[in-house]
Amino acid sequence: TFFGEVPVGTNAISVAANTAHLAYTHFLIYTRSSFVEQTFPTAHLIVDTSSSVSGIIFVDKDLDAAELGGQVTWLPPASVDRVDAYMVYFSTHEFGATRSKVGSVTSFEILEMSFPSETPLAENTHIIIYTQSVLVEQTTPVASALSDTSSVVSEIIFQDYDLDEGHVGGRLLWQPPIEHDQVIDYLVYLAGPLLFSQ
């Protein structure tokens, strides 16, 4: 199949990103005179580079429902020769149909990215990572399902044993969250009725 033609003195031709090579295995380069095209071309094997990350791990350190925060890590592609950056997104689909950029890592040696707590989960279901070369971002990402950690205590009990008005004293008890892997301690505050209600 004819691919293109360039004049003498131009020793290169651009191959656009995402050019499907189908069943073709080689580029053939013929020279041509004003009389005839060369009979035996020079052949170059097409090496289709594929560089995708693997092993995406995200642990939600934001303990509120519908909010995310923490660090995502991944394993590098088998070959990073042409990897220029990693592009990290939240997405509503594993193939990135609707996505919002979390950020980019511009070194193929860095295999992690942090994002702040209280990042809205919104409708996102996956974290997806694309590799990017100097030419283009890869079209098919690697995805990992998001797991939103919600660690809320329950069954709070307090009985006031201080019998003076305006003073409280006693033992405050609660049941720990069902999801408690990321909980390192409990912070207890006093609050007015308008500040927080359940």
mmCIF file of C-alpha atoms in Angstrom, residues 44-198:
data_model
loop_
_atom_site.group_PDB
_atom_site.id
_atom_site.type_symbol
_atom_site.label_atom_id
_atom_site.label_comp_id
_atom_site.label_asym_id
_atom_site.label_seq_id
_atom_site.Cartn_x
_atom_site.Cartn_y
_atom_site.Cartn_z
ATOM 1 C CA HIS A 44 12.692 -1.646 7.510
ATOM 2 C CA LEU A 45 10.925 -3.832 10.059
ATOM 3 C CA ILE A 46 8.093 -2.029 11.892
ATOM 4 C CA VAL A 47 8.512 -2.400 15.639
ATOM 5 C CA ASP A 48 5.216 -1.448 17.242
ATOM 6 C CA THR A 49 6.137 -0.040 20.658
ATOM 7 C CA SER A 50 3.677 -0.674 23.448
ATOM 8 C CA SER A 51 4.433 0.865 26.833
ATOM 9 C CA SER A 52 1.720 0.678 29.478
ATOM 10 C CA VAL A 53 1.984 0.903 33.235
ATOM 11 C CA SER A 54 0.732 -1.935 35.435
ATOM 12 C CA GLY A 55 0.021 -2.654 39.076
ATOM 13 C CA ILE A 56 -1.838 0.564 39.888
ATOM 14 C CA ILE A 57 -2.432 0.891 43.623
ATOM 15 C CA PHE A 58 -4.457 3.631 45.271
ATOM 16 C CA VAL A 59 -5.311 3.685 48.958
ATOM 17 C CA ASP A 60 -7.831 6.353 49.924
ATOM 18 C CA LYS A 61 -6.506 8.182 52.995
ATOM 19 C CA ASP A 62 -9.440 10.632 53.063
ATOM 20 C CA LEU A 63 -11.888 8.972 55.408
ATOM 21 C CA ASP A 64 -14.980 10.949 54.314
ATOM 22 C CA ALA A 65 -17.536 9.475 51.935
ATOM 23 C CA ALA A 66 -17.443 10.895 48.386
ATOM 24 C CA GLU A 67 -13.964 12.380 48.915
ATOM 25 C CA LEU A 68 -10.571 11.021 47.965
ATOM 26 C CA GLY A 69 -7.029 11.781 48.991
ATOM 27 C CA GLY A 70 -3.749 9.951 49.079
ATOM 28 C CA GLN A 71 -1.133 8.524 46.804
ATOM 29 C CA VAL A 72 -1.382 6.446 43.657
ATOM 30 C CA THR A 73 1.560 4.238 42.673
ATOM 31 C CA TRP A 74 2.211 2.082 39.626
ATOM 32 C CA LEU A 75 4.789 -0.175 38.025
ATOM 33 C CA PRO A 76 6.656 1.054 34.954
ATOM 34 C CA PRO A 77 6.221 -0.385 31.474
ATOM 35 C CA ALA A 78 8.583 -3.176 30.480
ATOM 36 C CA SER A 79 10.249 -0.657 28.165
ATOM 37 C CA VAL A 80 10.480 3.016 29.129
ATOM 38 C CA ASP A 81 12.767 3.959 26.229
ATOM 39 C CA ARG A 82 10.175 6.234 24.631
ATOM 40 C CA VAL A 83 8.129 7.156 27.708
ATOM 41 C CA ASP A 84 8.281 10.893 28.316
ATOM 42 C CA ALA A 85 5.567 11.221 30.997
ATOM 43 C CA TYR A 86 2.744 9.504 32.845
ATOM 44 C CA MET A 87 -0.680 11.186 32.671
ATOM 45 C CA VAL A 88 -2.998 10.465 35.602
ATOM 46 C CA TYR A 89 -6.774 10.991 35.473
ATOM 47 C CA PHE A 90 -9.972 10.208 37.335
ATOM 48 C CA SER A 91 -12.556 8.732 35.006
ATOM 49 C CA THR A 92 -16.148 7.578 34.911
ATOM 50 C CA HIS A 93 -15.078 4.575 32.841
ATOM 51 C CA GLU A 94 -12.066 2.257 32.697
ATOM 52 C CA PHE A 95 -11.254 3.404 29.138
ATOM 53 C CA GLY A 96 -11.331 7.100 29.992
ATOM 54 C CA ALA A 97 -14.586 8.046 28.277
ATOM 55 C CA THR A 98 -15.108 10.999 30.623
ATOM 56 C CA ARG A 99 -12.017 11.988 32.525
ATOM 57 C CA SER A 100 -10.511 14.756 34.623
ATOM 58 C CA LYS A 101 -6.791 15.242 34.936
ATOM 59 C CA VAL A 102 -5.243 14.638 38.339
ATOM 60 C CA GLY A 103 -1.780 15.549 37.108
ATOM 61 C CA SER A 104 1.262 14.399 35.199
ATOM 62 C CA VAL A 105 4.629 12.975 36.128
ATOM 63 C CA THR A 106 7.279 14.106 33.701
ATOM 64 C CA SER A 107 9.935 11.576 34.610
ATOM 65 C CA PHE A 108 9.632 7.918 33.707
ATOM 66 C CA GLU A 109 11.574 7.151 36.907
ATOM 67 C CA ILE A 110 8.899 8.577 39.246
ATOM 68 C CA LEU A 111 6.141 6.026 39.795
ATOM 69 C CA GLU A 112 3.804 7.827 42.188
ATOM 70 C CA MET A 113 1.594 10.855 42.539
ATOM 71 C CA SER A 114 -0.144 12.363 45.544
ATOM 72 C CA PHE A 115 -3.313 14.401 45.527
ATOM 73 C CA PRO A 116 -4.894 16.302 48.390
ATOM 74 C CA SER A 117 -7.575 15.081 50.728
ATOM 75 C CA GLU A 118 -11.125 16.290 50.120
ATOM 76 C CA THR A 119 -10.756 15.749 46.363
ATOM 77 C CA PRO A 120 -14.362 15.175 45.210
ATOM 78 C CA LEU A 121 -15.110 11.662 43.990
ATOM 79 C CA ALA A 122 -18.001 12.998 41.880
ATOM 80 C CA GLU A 123 -19.112 10.342 39.353
ATOM 81 C CA ASN A 124 -15.606 8.905 38.953
ATOM 82 C CA THR A 125 -15.174 5.158 39.212
ATOM 83 C CA HIS A 126 -11.571 4.647 38.079
ATOM 84 C CA ILE A 127 -8.109 6.095 38.241
ATOM 85 C CA ILE A 128 -6.467 5.748 34.828
ATOM 86 C CA ILE A 129 -2.886 6.224 33.708
ATOM 87 C CA TYR A 130 -1.662 6.859 30.189
ATOM 88 C CA THR A 131 1.953 6.838 29.101
ATOM 89 C CA GLN A 132 3.036 9.689 26.857
ATOM 90 C CA SER A 133 5.878 9.929 24.369
ATOM 91 C CA VAL A 134 7.247 13.112 22.806
ATOM 92 C CA LEU A 135 4.732 12.496 20.009
ATOM 93 C CA VAL A 136 1.445 11.642 21.683
ATOM 94 C CA GLU A 137 -0.422 10.343 24.712
ATOM 95 C CA GLN A 138 -1.293 6.664 24.452
ATOM 96 C CA THR A 139 -4.916 6.044 23.402
ATOM 97 C CA THR A 140 -5.755 3.178 25.747
ATOM 98 C CA PRO A 141 -5.036 3.701 29.444
ATOM 99 C CA VAL A 142 -4.511 1.236 32.248
ATOM 100 C CA ALA A 143 -7.263 1.531 34.863
ATOM 101 C CA SER A 144 -7.848 0.681 38.481
ATOM 102 C CA ALA A 145 -11.224 0.891 40.183
ATOM 103 C CA LEU A 146 -11.469 3.597 42.819
ATOM 104 C CA SER A 147 -12.347 2.552 46.328
ATOM 105 C CA ASP A 148 -13.743 5.390 48.415
ATOM 106 C CA THR A 149 -12.947 4.775 52.061
ATOM 107 C CA SER A 150 -15.540 6.030 54.523
ATOM 108 C CA SER A 151 -14.573 5.512 58.133
ATOM 109 C CA VAL A 152 -17.341 6.812 60.367
ATOM 110 C CA VAL A 153 -17.825 5.830 64.001
ATOM 111 C CA SER A 154 -21.301 4.761 65.131
ATOM 112 C CA GLU A 155 -23.371 4.131 68.230
ATOM 113 C CA ILE A 156 -21.997 7.075 70.191
ATOM 114 C CA ILE A 157 -22.940 6.908 73.875
ATOM 115 C CA PHE A 158 -22.300 9.517 76.549
ATOM 116 C CA GLN A 159 -23.816 9.592 79.998
ATOM 117 C CA ASP A 160 -23.139 12.707 82.039
ATOM 118 C CA TYR A 161 -22.108 11.872 85.612
ATOM 119 C CA ASP A 162 -21.133 15.449 86.511
ATOM 120 C CA LEU A 163 -24.205 16.707 88.318
ATOM 121 C CA ASP A 164 -23.397 20.431 88.056
ATOM 122 C CA GLU A 165 -25.233 22.532 85.473
ATOM 123 C CA GLY A 166 -22.915 23.738 82.692
ATOM 124 C CA HIS A 167 -20.424 20.934 83.287
ATOM 125 C CA VAL A 168 -20.152 17.431 81.881
ATOM 126 C CA GLY A 169 -18.104 14.435 82.885
ATOM 127 C CA GLY A 170 -18.173 10.744 82.184
ATOM 128 C CA ARG A 171 -17.137 8.277 79.537
ATOM 129 C CA LEU A 172 -17.745 8.840 75.813
ATOM 130 C CA LEU A 173 -18.008 5.530 73.923
ATOM 131 C CA TRP A 174 -18.460 4.589 70.237
ATOM 132 C CA GLN A 175 -18.210 1.706 67.847
ATOM 133 C CA PRO A 176 -15.215 1.852 65.488
ATOM 134 C CA PRO A 177 -15.759 2.241 61.744
ATOM 135 C CA ILE A 178 -16.319 -0.894 59.687
ATOM 136 C CA GLU A 179 -13.503 0.274 57.385
ATOM 137 C CA HIS A 180 -10.728 1.106 59.820
ATOM 138 C CA ASP A 181 -7.501 0.104 58.036
ATOM 139 C CA GLN A 182 -6.492 3.745 57.480
ATOM 140 C CA VAL A 183 -7.626 5.055 60.889
ATOM 141 C CA ILE A 184 -4.670 5.860 63.142
ATOM 142 C CA ASP A 185 -6.539 7.664 65.926
ATOM 143 C CA TYR A 186 -9.795 9.429 66.826
ATOM 144 C CA LEU A 187 -10.060 13.185 67.286
ATOM 145 C CA VAL A 188 -12.843 14.312 69.632
ATOM 146 C CA TYR A 189 -14.159 17.905 69.614
ATOM 147 C CA LEU A 190 -16.851 19.822 71.444
ATOM 148 C CA ALA A 191 -19.210 21.598 69.062
ATOM 149 C CA GLY A 192 -22.251 23.839 69.212
ATOM 150 C CA PRO A 193 -25.590 22.662 67.804
ATOM 151 C CA LEU A 194 -25.359 24.795 64.641
ATOM 152 C CA LEU A 195 -21.783 23.799 63.803
ATOM 153 C CA PHE A 196 -22.454 20.149 63.095
ATOM 154 C CA SER A 197 -25.537 18.007 63.033
ATOM 155 C CA GLN A 198 -26.170 14.441 61.952
#
